[in-house]
PDB file of N, CA, C and O in Angstrom:
ATOM      1  N   MET A 180     -25.750   1.322 -54.592  1.00  0.00           N
ATOM      2  CA  MET A 180     -25.484   2.169 -53.585  1.00  0.00           C
ATOM      3  C   MET A 180     -23.822   1.503 -53.558  1.00  0.00           C
ATOM      4  O   MET A 180     -23.674   0.537 -53.574  1.00  0.00           O
ATOM      5  N   ASN A 181     -23.067   2.352 -53.133  1.00  0.00           N
ATOM      6  CA  ASN A 181     -21.587   2.090 -53.026  1.00  0.00           C
ATOM      7  C   ASN A 181     -21.285   1.431 -51.815  1.00  0.00           C
ATOM      8  O   ASN A 181     -21.435   1.915 -50.974  1.00  0.00           O
ATOM      9  N   ARG A 182     -20.790   0.114 -51.882  1.00  0.00           N
ATOM     10  CA  ARG A 182     -20.737  -0.793 -50.802  1.00  0.00           C
ATOM     11  C   ARG A 182     -19.901  -0.245 -49.951  1.00  0.00           C
ATOM     12  O   ARG A 182     -19.773  -0.580 -48.593  1.00  0.00           O
ATOM     13  N   LEU A 183     -18.604   0.515 -50.404  1.00  0.00           N
ATOM     14  CA  LEU A 183     -17.579   0.927 -49.543  1.00  0.00           C
ATOM     15  C   LEU A 183     -18.189   1.787 -48.605  1.00  0.00           C
ATOM     16  O   LEU A 183     -17.431   1.761 -47.408  1.00  0.00           O
ATOM     17  N   TYR A 184     -19.045   2.530 -48.798  1.00  0.00           N
ATOM     18  CA  TYR A 184     -19.494   3.503 -47.915  1.00  0.00           C
ATOM     19  C   TYR A 184     -20.838   2.977 -46.944  1.00  0.00           C
ATOM     20  O   TYR A 184     -21.046   3.624 -45.997  1.00  0.00           O
ATOM     21  N   HIS A 185     -21.441   2.171 -47.678  1.00  0.00           N
ATOM     22  CA  HIS A 185     -22.799   1.791 -47.148  1.00  0.00           C
ATOM     23  C   HIS A 185     -22.788   1.294 -45.748  1.00  0.00           C
ATOM     24  O   HIS A 185     -23.579   1.461 -45.063  1.00  0.00           O
ATOM     25  N   ASP A 186     -21.703   0.416 -45.158  1.00  0.00           N
ATOM     26  CA  ASP A 186     -21.709  -0.237 -43.883  1.00  0.00           C
ATOM     27  C   ASP A 186     -21.174   0.463 -42.844  1.00  0.00           C
ATOM     28  O   ASP A 186     -21.233   0.248 -41.696  1.00  0.00           O
ATOM     29  N   SER A 187     -20.770   1.647 -43.176  1.00  0.00           N
ATOM     30  CA  SER A 187     -20.088   2.825 -42.226  1.00  0.00           C
ATOM     31  C   SER A 187     -20.542   4.281 -42.593  1.00  0.00           C
ATOM     32  O   SER A 187     -21.115   4.557 -43.654  1.00  0.00           O
ATOM     33  N   GLU A 188     -20.145   5.050 -41.874  1.00  0.00           N
ATOM     34  CA  GLU A 188     -20.554   6.528 -42.194  1.00  0.00           C
ATOM     35  C   GLU A 188     -19.074   7.164 -42.639  1.00  0.00           C
ATOM     36  O   GLU A 188     -19.117   8.505 -42.585  1.00  0.00           O
ATOM     37  N   ASP A 189     -18.238   6.533 -43.289  1.00  0.00           N
ATOM     38  CA  ASP A 189     -17.023   6.922 -43.971  1.00  0.00           C
ATOM     39  C   ASP A 189     -17.295   7.843 -45.017  1.00  0.00           C
ATOM     40  O   ASP A 189     -16.470   8.641 -45.513  1.00  0.00           O
ATOM     41  N   TRP A 190     -18.748   7.338 -45.419  1.00  0.00           N
ATOM     42  CA  TRP A 190     -18.988   8.525 -46.637  1.00  0.00           C
ATOM     43  C   TRP A 190     -18.830   9.933 -46.432  1.00  0.00           C
ATOM     44  O   TRP A 190     -18.833  10.918 -47.192  1.00  0.00           O
ATOM     45  N   VAL A 191     -19.173  10.340 -45.149  1.00  0.00           N
ATOM     46  CA  VAL A 191     -19.111  11.541 -44.674  1.00  0.00           C
ATOM     47  C   VAL A 191     -17.998  12.529 -45.178  1.00  0.00           C
ATOM     48  O   VAL A 191     -18.076  13.589 -45.563  1.00  0.00           O
ATOM     49  N   ASN A 192     -16.879  11.784 -45.230  1.00  0.00           N
ATOM     50  CA  ASN A 192     -15.504  12.539 -45.312  1.00  0.00           C
ATOM     51  C   ASN A 192     -15.332  12.823 -46.953  1.00  0.00           C
ATOM     52  O   ASN A 192     -14.406  13.498 -47.524  1.00  0.00           O
ATOM     53  N   GLN A 193     -16.287  12.081 -47.635  1.00  0.00           N
ATOM     54  CA  GLN A 193     -16.326  12.182 -48.994  1.00  0.00           C
ATOM     55  C   GLN A 193     -17.216  13.139 -49.749  1.00  0.00           C
ATOM     56  O   GLN A 193     -16.929  13.408 -50.873  1.00  0.00           O
ATOM     57  N   GLY A 194     -18.034  13.900 -48.943  1.00  0.00           N
ATOM     58  CA  GLY A 194     -18.998  14.455 -49.362  1.00  0.00           C
ATOM     59  C   GLY A 194     -18.523  15.748 -49.941  1.00  0.00           C
ATOM     60  O   GLY A 194     -17.505  16.560 -49.613  1.00  0.00           O
ATOM     61  N   ALA A 195     -19.365  16.194 -51.394  1.00  0.00           N
ATOM     62  CA  ALA A 195     -18.752  17.543 -51.886  1.00  0.00           C
ATOM     63  C   ALA A 195     -18.888  18.721 -51.025  1.00  0.00           C
ATOM     64  O   ALA A 195     -18.543  19.785 -51.005  1.00  0.00           O
ATOM     65  N   CYS A 196     -20.101  18.537 -50.135  1.00  0.00           N
ATOM     66  CA  CYS A 196     -20.253  19.853 -49.149  1.00  0.00           C
ATOM     67  C   CYS A 196     -19.181  19.898 -48.361  1.00  0.00           C
ATOM     68  O   CYS A 196     -19.175  21.060 -47.663  1.00  0.00           O
ATOM     69  N   ARG A 197     -18.157  19.179 -47.865  1.00  0.00           N
ATOM     70  CA  ARG A 197     -17.328  19.381 -47.101  1.00  0.00           C
ATOM     71  C   ARG A 197     -16.141  20.877 -47.431  1.00  0.00           C
ATOM     72  O   ARG A 197     -15.526  21.111 -46.769  1.00  0.00           O
ATOM     73  N   GLN A 198     -16.419  21.068 -48.976  1.00  0.00           N
ATOM     74  CA  GLN A 198     -15.705  22.147 -49.293  1.00  0.00           C
ATOM     75  C   GLN A 198     -16.427  23.539 -49.272  1.00  0.00           C
ATOM     76  O   GLN A 198     -15.693  24.376 -49.509  1.00  0.00           O
ATOM     77  N   TYR A 199     -17.578  23.279 -48.431  1.00  0.00           N
ATOM     78  CA  TYR A 199     -18.553  24.799 -48.199  1.00  0.00           C
ATOM     79  C   TYR A 199     -18.664  24.912 -47.060  1.00  0.00           C
ATOM     80  O   TYR A 199     -18.537  24.093 -46.257  1.00  0.00           O
ATOM     81  N   ASP A 200     -19.058  26.029 -46.744  1.00  0.00           N
ATOM     82  CA  ASP A 200     -19.636  26.578 -45.477  1.00  0.00           C
ATOM     83  C   ASP A 200     -21.055  25.765 -45.173  1.00  0.00           C
ATOM     84  O   ASP A 200     -21.780  25.607 -46.020  1.00  0.00           O
ATOM     85  N   PRO A 201     -20.770  25.040 -43.904  1.00  0.00           N
ATOM     86  CA  PRO A 201     -21.874  24.371 -43.737  1.00  0.00           C
ATOM     87  C   PRO A 201     -23.148  24.887 -43.485  1.00  0.00           C
ATOM     88  O   PRO A 201     -24.401  24.397 -43.820  1.00  0.00           O
ATOM     89  N   GLU A 202     -23.440  26.551 -43.240  1.00  0.00           N
ATOM     90  CA  GLU A 202     -24.427  27.204 -43.051  1.00  0.00           C
ATOM     91  C   GLU A 202     -25.114  27.173 -44.563  1.00  0.00           C
ATOM     92  O   GLU A 202     -26.362  27.321 -44.284  1.00  0.00           O
ATOM     93  N   LEU A 203     -24.533  26.928 -45.439  1.00  0.00           N
ATOM     94  CA  LEU A 203     -25.059  26.927 -46.825  1.00  0.00           C
ATOM     95  C   LEU A 203     -26.379  25.695 -47.089  1.00  0.00           C
ATOM     96  O   LEU A 203     -27.145  25.818 -47.573  1.00  0.00           O
ATOM     97  N   PHE A 204     -25.880  24.653 -46.189  1.00  0.00           N
ATOM     98  CA  PHE A 204     -26.759  23.541 -46.304  1.00  0.00           C
ATOM     99  C   PHE A 204     -28.044  23.646 -45.394  1.00  0.00           C
ATOM    100  O   PHE A 204     -28.907  22.661 -45.035  1.00  0.00           O
ATOM    101  N   PHE A 205     -27.915  24.662 -44.536  1.00  0.00           N
ATOM    102  CA  PHE A 205     -28.799  24.872 -43.629  1.00  0.00           C
ATOM    103  C   PHE A 205     -29.508  26.029 -43.597  1.00  0.00           C
ATOM    104  O   PHE A 205     -29.495  26.919 -42.692  1.00  0.00           O
ATOM    105  N   PRO A 206     -30.307  26.346 -44.724  1.00  0.00           N
ATOM    106  CA  PRO A 206     -31.052  27.792 -44.732  1.00  0.00           C
ATOM    107  C   PRO A 206     -32.046  27.888 -43.695  1.00  0.00           C
ATOM    108  O   PRO A 206     -32.562  27.022 -43.332  1.00  0.00           O
ATOM    109  N   VAL A 207     -32.141  29.284 -43.505  1.00  0.00           N
ATOM    110  CA  VAL A 207     -33.169  29.695 -42.587  1.00  0.00           C
ATOM    111  C   VAL A 207     -34.406  29.524 -43.053  1.00  0.00           C
ATOM    112  O   VAL A 207     -35.373  29.544 -42.397  1.00  0.00           O
ATOM    113  N   SER A 208     -34.879  29.625 -44.375  1.00  0.00           N
ATOM    114  CA  SER A 208     -36.044  29.529 -44.853  1.00  0.00           C
ATOM    115  C   SER A 208     -35.869  29.176 -46.327  1.00  0.00           C
ATOM    116  O   SER A 208     -35.106  28.507 -47.011  1.00  0.00           O
ATOM    117  N   SER A 209     -37.172  28.731 -46.886  1.00  0.00           N
ATOM    118  CA  SER A 209     -37.015  28.078 -48.045  1.00  0.00           C
ATOM    119  C   SER A 209     -37.423  29.035 -49.132  1.00  0.00           C
ATOM    120  O   SER A 209     -37.871  28.881 -50.565  1.00  0.00           O
ATOM    121  N   THR A 210     -37.584  30.290 -48.688  1.00  0.00           N
ATOM    122  CA  THR A 210     -37.945  31.272 -49.615  1.00  0.00           C
ATOM    123  C   THR A 210     -36.705  32.616 -49.561  1.00  0.00           C
ATOM    124  O   THR A 210     -36.041  32.262 -48.614  1.00  0.00           O
ATOM    125  N   GLY A 211     -36.699  33.648 -50.318  1.00  0.00           N
ATOM    126  CA  GLY A 211     -35.726  34.779 -50.399  1.00  0.00           C
ATOM    127  C   GLY A 211     -34.386  34.164 -50.548  1.00  0.00           C
ATOM    128  O   GLY A 211     -34.151  33.136 -51.131  1.00  0.00           O
ATOM    129  N   ILE A 212     -33.523  34.610 -49.643  1.00  0.00           N
ATOM    130  CA  ILE A 212     -31.912  33.892 -49.701  1.00  0.00           C
ATOM    131  C   ILE A 212     -31.888  32.588 -49.463  1.00  0.00           C
ATOM    132  O   ILE A 212     -30.946  31.849 -49.759  1.00  0.00           O
ATOM    133  N   GLY A 213     -32.848  32.283 -48.646  1.00  0.00           N
ATOM    134  CA  GLY A 213     -32.725  30.702 -48.173  1.00  0.00           C
ATOM    135  C   GLY A 213     -33.210  30.020 -49.371  1.00  0.00           C
ATOM    136  O   GLY A 213     -32.567  28.710 -49.345  1.00  0.00           O
ATOM    137  N   GLY A 214     -34.025  30.330 -49.991  1.00  0.00           N
ATOM    138  CA  GLY A 214     -34.165  29.512 -51.492  1.00  0.00           C
ATOM    139  C   GLY A 214     -33.157  29.626 -52.280  1.00  0.00           C
ATOM    140  O   GLY A 214     -32.646  28.325 -52.764  1.00  0.00           O
ATOM    141  N   ALA A 215     -32.355  30.763 -52.415  1.00  0.00           N
ATOM    142  CA  ALA A 215     -31.370  30.696 -53.162  1.00  0.00           C
ATOM    143  C   ALA A 215     -30.263  29.813 -52.705  1.00  0.00           C
ATOM    144  O   ALA A 215     -29.444  28.839 -53.488  1.00  0.00           O
ATOM    145  N   ASP A 216     -29.934  29.736 -51.318  1.00  0.00           N
ATOM    146  CA  ASP A 216     -29.157  28.800 -50.600  1.00  0.00           C
ATOM    147  C   ASP A 216     -29.303  27.237 -50.839  1.00  0.00           C
ATOM    148  O   ASP A 216     -28.521  26.485 -51.072  1.00  0.00           O
ATOM    149  N   THR A 217     -30.902  27.062 -50.975  1.00  0.00           N
ATOM    150  CA  THR A 217     -31.271  25.718 -51.018  1.00  0.00           C
ATOM    151  C   THR A 217     -30.955  25.327 -52.298  1.00  0.00           C
ATOM    152  O   THR A 217     -30.641  24.084 -52.568  1.00  0.00           O
ATOM    153  N   ALA A 218     -31.212  26.064 -53.459  1.00  0.00           N
ATOM    154  CA  ALA A 218     -30.969  25.867 -54.944  1.00  0.00           C
ATOM    155  C   ALA A 218     -29.471  25.411 -54.964  1.00  0.00           C
ATOM    156  O   ALA A 218     -28.973  24.369 -55.672  1.00  0.00           O
ATOM    157  N   LEU A 219     -28.573  26.410 -54.406  1.00  0.00           N
ATOM    158  CA  LEU A 219     -27.020  26.181 -54.666  1.00  0.00           C
ATOM    159  C   LEU A 219     -26.636  24.623 -53.812  1.00  0.00           C
ATOM    160  O   LEU A 219     -25.793  24.009 -54.386  1.00  0.00           O
ATOM    161  N   ALA A 220     -27.149  24.752 -52.709  1.00  0.00           N
ATOM    162  CA  ALA A 220     -26.754  23.354 -52.024  1.00  0.00           C
ATOM    163  C   ALA A 220     -27.100  22.278 -52.617  1.00  0.00           C
ATOM    164  O   ALA A 220     -26.115  21.242 -52.704  1.00  0.00           O
ATOM    165  N   LYS A 221     -28.372  22.208 -53.314  1.00  0.00           N
ATOM    166  CA  LYS A 221     -28.874  21.028 -53.951  1.00  0.00           C
ATOM    167  C   LYS A 221     -28.056  20.655 -55.403  1.00  0.00           C
ATOM    168  O   LYS A 221     -27.548  19.741 -55.842  1.00  0.00           O
ATOM    169  N   ALA A 222     -27.658  21.742 -56.145  1.00  0.00           N
ATOM    170  CA  ALA A 222     -26.721  22.080 -57.142  1.00  0.00           C
ATOM    171  C   ALA A 222     -25.550  21.171 -56.878  1.00  0.00           C
ATOM    172  O   ALA A 222     -24.954  20.373 -57.447  1.00  0.00           O
ATOM    173  N   ILE A 223     -24.856  21.578 -55.601  1.00  0.00           N
ATOM    174  CA  ILE A 223     -23.354  21.089 -54.944  1.00  0.00           C
ATOM    175  C   ILE A 223     -24.072  19.576 -54.807  1.00  0.00           C
ATOM    176  O   ILE A 223     -22.963  18.391 -55.085  1.00  0.00           O
ATOM    177  N   CYS A 224     -24.896  19.115 -54.237  1.00  0.00           N
ATOM    178  CA  CYS A 224     -25.371  17.750 -53.862  1.00  0.00           C
ATOM    179  C   CYS A 224     -25.418  16.960 -55.425  1.00  0.00           C
ATOM    180  O   CYS A 224     -24.849  15.734 -55.449  1.00  0.00           O
ATOM    181  N   ARG A 225     -25.677  17.447 -56.403  1.00  0.00           N
ATOM    182  CA  ARG A 225     -25.914  16.747 -57.723  1.00  0.00           C
ATOM    183  C   ARG A 225     -24.551  16.554 -58.248  1.00  0.00           C
ATOM    184  O   ARG A 225     -24.096  15.341 -58.712  1.00  0.00           O
ATOM    185  N   THR A 226     -23.330  16.776 -57.717  1.00  0.00           N
ATOM    186  CA  THR A 226     -21.854  16.700 -58.051  1.00  0.00           C
ATOM    187  C   THR A 226     -21.348  15.471 -57.105  1.00  0.00           C
ATOM    188  O   THR A 226     -20.216  15.227 -57.416  1.00  0.00           O
ATOM    189  N   CYS A 227     -22.145  15.490 -55.845  1.00  0.00           N
ATOM    190  CA  CYS A 227     -21.400  14.309 -55.079  1.00  0.00           C
ATOM    191  C   CYS A 227     -21.558  13.143 -55.450  1.00  0.00           C
ATOM    192  O   CYS A 227     -22.633  12.447 -55.629  1.00  0.00           O
ATOM    193  N   VAL A 228     -20.233  12.488 -54.998  1.00  0.00           N
ATOM    194  CA  VAL A 228     -20.159  10.938 -55.266  1.00  0.00           C
ATOM    195  C   VAL A 228     -21.034  10.087 -54.328  1.00  0.00           C
ATOM    196  O   VAL A 228     -21.073   8.828 -54.466  1.00  0.00           O
ATOM    197  N   VAL A 229     -21.224  10.671 -53.048  1.00  0.00           N
ATOM    198  CA  VAL A 229     -21.790   9.909 -51.978  1.00  0.00           C
ATOM    199  C   VAL A 229     -23.076  10.489 -51.766  1.00  0.00           C
ATOM    200  O   VAL A 229     -23.757  10.047 -50.828  1.00  0.00           O
ATOM    201  N   ARG A 230     -23.670  11.125 -52.554  1.00  0.00           N
ATOM    202  CA  ARG A 230     -25.191  11.643 -52.449  1.00  0.00           C
ATOM    203  C   ARG A 230     -26.061  10.390 -52.091  1.00  0.00           C
ATOM    204  O   ARG A 230     -27.051  10.797 -51.399  1.00  0.00           O
ATOM    205  N   GLN A 231     -26.140   9.366 -52.740  1.00  0.00           N
ATOM    206  CA  GLN A 231     -27.128   8.334 -52.386  1.00  0.00           C
ATOM    207  C   GLN A 231     -26.984   8.068 -50.939  1.00  0.00           C
ATOM    208  O   GLN A 231     -27.924   7.659 -49.935  1.00  0.00           O
ATOM    209  N   GLU A 232     -25.568   7.597 -50.451  1.00  0.00           N
ATOM    210  CA  GLU A 232     -25.478   7.390 -49.144  1.00  0.00           C
ATOM    211  C   GLU A 232     -25.912   8.603 -48.013  1.00  0.00           C
ATOM    212  O   GLU A 232     -26.346   8.144 -47.109  1.00  0.00           O
ATOM    213  N   CYS A 233     -25.578   9.651 -48.334  1.00  0.00           N
ATOM    214  CA  CYS A 233     -26.227  10.840 -47.454  1.00  0.00           C
ATOM    215  C   CYS A 233     -27.568  11.170 -47.492  1.00  0.00           C
ATOM    216  O   CYS A 233     -28.243  10.977 -46.473  1.00  0.00           O
ATOM    217  N   LEU A 234     -28.344  10.873 -48.541  1.00  0.00           N
ATOM    218  CA  LEU A 234     -29.888  10.833 -48.625  1.00  0.00           C
ATOM    219  C   LEU A 234     -30.451   9.470 -47.710  1.00  0.00           C
ATOM    220  O   LEU A 234     -31.248   9.604 -47.063  1.00  0.00           O
ATOM    221  N   SER A 235     -29.772   8.357 -47.908  1.00  0.00           N
ATOM    222  CA  SER A 235     -30.334   7.273 -47.210  1.00  0.00           C
ATOM    223  C   SER A 235     -30.250   7.583 -45.690  1.00  0.00           C
ATOM    224  O   SER A 235     -31.043   7.254 -44.851  1.00  0.00           O
ATOM    225  N   TRP A 236     -28.803   8.056 -45.485  1.00  0.00           N
ATOM    226  CA  TRP A 236     -28.863   8.271 -44.004  1.00  0.00           C
ATOM    227  C   TRP A 236     -29.854   9.170 -43.499  1.00  0.00           C
ATOM    228  O   TRP A 236     -30.220   8.982 -42.282  1.00  0.00           O
ATOM    229  N   ALA A 237     -29.792  10.383 -44.127  1.00  0.00           N
ATOM    230  CA  ALA A 237     -30.836  11.318 -43.740  1.00  0.00           C
ATOM    231  C   ALA A 237     -32.242  10.711 -43.557  1.00  0.00           C
ATOM    232  O   ALA A 237     -33.104  11.322 -42.563  1.00  0.00           O
ATOM    233  N   VAL A 238     -32.818   9.809 -44.596  1.00  0.00           N
ATOM    234  CA  VAL A 238     -34.045   9.493 -44.523  1.00  0.00           C
ATOM    235  C   VAL A 238     -34.072   8.270 -43.273  1.00  0.00           C
ATOM    236  O   VAL A 238     -35.221   8.466 -42.497  1.00  0.00           O
ATOM    237  N   ARG A 239     -33.242   7.551 -43.213  1.00  0.00           N
ATOM    238  CA  ARG A 239     -33.157   6.520 -41.959  1.00  0.00           C
ATOM    239  C   ARG A 239     -33.274   7.250 -40.549  1.00  0.00           C
ATOM    240  O   ARG A 239     -33.597   7.052 -39.633  1.00  0.00           O
ATOM    241  N   ALA A 240     -32.416   8.296 -40.512  1.00  0.00           N
ATOM    242  CA  ALA A 240     -32.364   9.292 -39.303  1.00  0.00           C
ATOM    243  C   ALA A 240     -33.477  10.054 -38.888  1.00  0.00           C
ATOM    244  O   ALA A 240     -33.319  10.526 -38.051  1.00  0.00           O
ATOM    245  N   GLY A 241     -34.275  10.365 -39.966  1.00  0.00           N
ATOM    246  CA  GLY A 241     -35.420  11.274 -39.790  1.00  0.00           C
ATOM    247  C   GLY A 241     -34.702  12.659 -39.519  1.00  0.00           C
ATOM    248  O   GLY A 241     -35.384  13.497 -38.969  1.00  0.00           O
ATOM    249  N   GLU A 242     -33.753  12.846 -40.362  1.00  0.00           N
ATOM    250  CA  GLU A 242     -32.892  14.163 -40.724  1.00  0.00           C
ATOM    251  C   GLU A 242     -34.340  15.083 -40.633  1.00  0.00           C
ATOM    252  O   GLU A 242     -34.713  15.282 -41.978  1.00  0.00           O
ATOM    253  N   SER A 243     -34.366  16.222 -39.848  1.00  0.00           N
ATOM    254  CA  SER A 243     -35.697  17.276 -40.251  1.00  0.00           C
ATOM    255  C   SER A 243     -35.215  18.642 -40.515  1.00  0.00           C
ATOM    256  O   SER A 243     -35.964  19.501 -40.634  1.00  0.00           O
ATOM    257  N   HIS A 244     -33.759  18.834 -40.686  1.00  0.00           N
ATOM    258  CA  HIS A 244     -33.058  20.080 -40.800  1.00  0.00           C
ATOM    259  C   HIS A 244     -32.039  19.967 -41.996  1.00  0.00           C
ATOM    260  O   HIS A 244     -31.757  18.855 -42.061  1.00  0.00           O
ATOM    261  N   GLY A 245     -31.958  21.171 -42.997  1.00  0.00           N
ATOM    262  CA  GLY A 245     -30.987  20.968 -43.879  1.00  0.00           C
ATOM    263  C   GLY A 245     -31.034  20.146 -45.052  1.00  0.00           C
ATOM    264  O   GLY A 245     -32.202  19.567 -45.508  1.00  0.00           O
ATOM    265  N   VAL A 246     -30.250  20.626 -46.180  1.00  0.00           N
ATOM    266  CA  VAL A 246     -30.295  19.651 -47.469  1.00  0.00           C
ATOM    267  C   VAL A 246     -29.146  18.653 -47.145  1.00  0.00           C
ATOM    268  O   VAL A 246     -28.222  18.751 -46.817  1.00  0.00           O
ATOM    269  N   TRP A 247     -29.884  17.411 -47.288  1.00  0.00           N
ATOM    270  CA  TRP A 247     -29.008  16.286 -47.254  1.00  0.00           C
ATOM    271  C   TRP A 247     -29.287  15.362 -48.763  1.00  0.00           C
ATOM    272  O   TRP A 247     -30.396  15.400 -48.949  1.00  0.00           O
ATOM    273  N   GLY A 248     -28.336  14.732 -49.258  1.00  0.00           N
ATOM    274  CA  GLY A 248     -28.428  14.061 -50.440  1.00  0.00           C
ATOM    275  C   GLY A 248     -29.313  14.820 -51.584  1.00  0.00           C
ATOM    276  O   GLY A 248     -29.891  14.080 -52.143  1.00  0.00           O
ATOM    277  N   GLY A 249     -28.963  16.143 -51.587  1.00  0.00           N
ATOM    278  CA  GLY A 249     -29.704  16.790 -52.497  1.00  0.00           C
ATOM    279  C   GLY A 249     -31.220  17.137 -52.372  1.00  0.00           C
ATOM    280  O   GLY A 249     -32.190  17.488 -53.055  1.00  0.00           O
ATOM    281  N   THR A 250     -31.708  16.845 -50.958  1.00  0.00           N
ATOM    282  CA  THR A 250     -33.296  16.704 -50.579  1.00  0.00           C
ATOM    283  C   THR A 250     -33.353  17.945 -49.446  1.00  0.00           C
ATOM    284  O   THR A 250     -32.603  17.988 -48.512  1.00  0.00           O
ATOM    285  N   THR A 251     -34.470  18.476 -49.452  1.00  0.00           N
ATOM    286  CA  THR A 251     -35.174  19.352 -48.436  1.00  0.00           C
ATOM    287  C   THR A 251     -35.563  18.386 -47.426  1.00  0.00           C
ATOM    288  O   THR A 251     -36.056  17.553 -47.641  1.00  0.00           O
ATOM    289  N   PRO A 252     -35.824  19.109 -46.118  1.00  0.00           N
ATOM    290  CA  PRO A 252     -36.528  18.345 -45.227  1.00  0.00           C
ATOM    291  C   PRO A 252     -38.020  17.789 -45.793  1.00  0.00           C
ATOM    292  O   PRO A 252     -38.316  16.912 -45.341  1.00  0.00           O
ATOM    293  N   GLU A 253     -38.748  18.768 -46.366  1.00  0.00           N
ATOM    294  CA  GLU A 253     -40.102  18.624 -47.032  1.00  0.00           C
ATOM    295  C   GLU A 253     -40.033  17.156 -47.771  1.00  0.00           C
ATOM    296  O   GLU A 253     -40.700  16.421 -47.752  1.00  0.00           O
ATOM    297  N   GLU A 254     -39.075  17.144 -48.681  1.00  0.00           N
ATOM    298  CA  GLU A 254     -38.842  16.028 -49.768  1.00  0.00           C
ATOM    299  C   GLU A 254     -38.659  14.795 -48.977  1.00  0.00           C
ATOM    300  O   GLU A 254     -39.105  13.785 -49.522  1.00  0.00           O
ATOM    301  N   ARG A 255     -37.598  14.668 -47.889  1.00  0.00           N
ATOM    302  CA  ARG A 255     -37.094  13.405 -47.236  1.00  0.00           C
ATOM    303  C   ARG A 255     -38.491  13.021 -46.465  1.00  0.00           C
ATOM    304  O   ARG A 255     -38.847  12.005 -46.311  1.00  0.00           O
ATOM    305  N   ARG A 256     -39.408  13.958 -46.087  1.00  0.00           N
ATOM    306  CA  ARG A 256     -40.655  13.603 -45.336  1.00  0.00           C
ATOM    307  C   ARG A 256     -41.662  12.798 -46.144  1.00  0.00           C
ATOM    308  O   ARG A 256     -42.397  11.903 -45.891  1.00  0.00           O
ATOM    309  N   TYR A 257     -41.542  13.555 -47.631  1.00  0.00           N
ATOM    310  CA  TYR A 257     -42.398  12.440 -48.611  1.00  0.00           C
ATOM    311  C   TYR A 257     -41.896  11.307 -48.890  1.00  0.00           C
ATOM    312  O   TYR A 257     -42.491  10.475 -48.896  1.00  0.00           O
ATOM    313  N   LEU A 258     -40.352  11.078 -48.882  1.00  0.00           N
ATOM    314  CA  LEU A 258     -39.607  10.055 -49.310  1.00  0.00           C
ATOM    315  C   LEU A 258     -40.145   8.879 -48.483  1.00  0.00           C
ATOM    316  O   LEU A 258     -40.523   7.630 -48.548  1.00  0.00           O
ATOM    317  N   ARG A 259     -40.041   9.536 -46.928  1.00  0.00           N
ATOM    318  CA  ARG A 259     -40.132   8.393 -45.675  1.00  0.00           C
ATOM    319  C   ARG A 259     -41.493   7.753 -45.981  1.00  0.00           C
ATOM    320  O   ARG A 259     -41.899   6.854 -45.512  1.00  0.00           O
ATOM    321  N   THR A 260     -42.547   8.728 -45.974  1.00  0.00           N
ATOM    322  CA  THR A 260     -43.998   8.447 -46.325  1.00  0.00           C
ATOM    323  C   THR A 260     -44.085   7.528 -47.383  1.00  0.00           C
ATOM    324  O   THR A 260     -44.844   6.471 -47.385  1.00  0.00           O
ATOM    325  N   GLU A 261     -43.598   7.916 -48.735  1.00  0.00           N
ATOM    326  CA  GLU A 261     -43.400   6.857 -49.725  1.00  0.00           C
ATOM    327  C   GLU A 261     -42.897   5.473 -49.626  1.00  0.00           C
ATOM    328  O   GLU A 261     -43.600   4.266 -50.178  1.00  0.00           O
ATOM    329  N   LEU A 262     -41.983   5.513 -48.766  1.00  0.00           N
ATOM    330  CA  LEU A 262     -41.225   4.409 -48.691  1.00  0.00           C
ATOM    331  C   LEU A 262     -41.609   3.350 -47.382  1.00  0.00           C
ATOM    332  O   LEU A 262     -41.003   2.219 -47.445  1.00  0.00           O
ATOM    333  N   ALA A 263     -42.400   3.925 -46.651  1.00  0.00           N
ATOM    334  CA  ALA A 263     -43.052   3.300 -45.356  1.00  0.00           C
ATOM    335  C   ALA A 263     -43.595   2.185 -45.855  1.00  0.00           C
ATOM    336  O   ALA A 263     -44.445   2.105 -46.791  1.00  0.00           O
ATOM    337  N   PRO A 264     -43.187   1.123 -45.053  1.00  0.00           N
ATOM    338  CA  PRO A 264     -44.266  -0.113 -45.372  1.00  0.00           C
ATOM    339  C   PRO A 264     -45.885  -0.062 -45.070  1.00  0.00           C
ATOM    340  O   PRO A 264     -46.212   0.578 -44.172  1.00  0.00           O
ATOM    341  N   ALA A 265     -46.603  -0.565 -46.177  1.00  0.00           N
ATOM    342  CA  ALA A 265     -47.923  -0.565 -45.805  1.00  0.00           C
ATOM    343  C   ALA A 265     -48.420  -1.480 -44.528  1.00  0.00           C
ATOM    344  O   ALA A 265     -47.655  -2.264 -44.361  1.00  0.00           O
ATOM    345  N   SER A 266     -49.085  -0.705 -43.912  1.00  0.00           N
ATOM    346  CA  SER A 266     -49.481  -1.349 -42.479  1.00  0.00           C
ATOM    347  C   SER A 266     -51.112  -1.808 -42.636  1.00  0.00           C
ATOM    348  O   SER A 266     -51.875  -1.794 -43.368  1.00  0.00           O
TER     349      SER A 266
END
């Protein structure tokens, strides 16, 4: 992880998504036009230099909407489950 952005939220200003309409990253559904928006948003995320910081933040914050760090809410729920310490 890039240490420059790890300890603060300055990474937000470096996101590739800043060049696009924010609504693209918050599709209304995962099918139809929403599915196309999700695919495009994820493609944009793949080009982003702060993707890992974004994803890490979204998982820690429990972000339940939108595409963050190239993942959907469902994918982040899975990550949180997989990364949760065993009790």
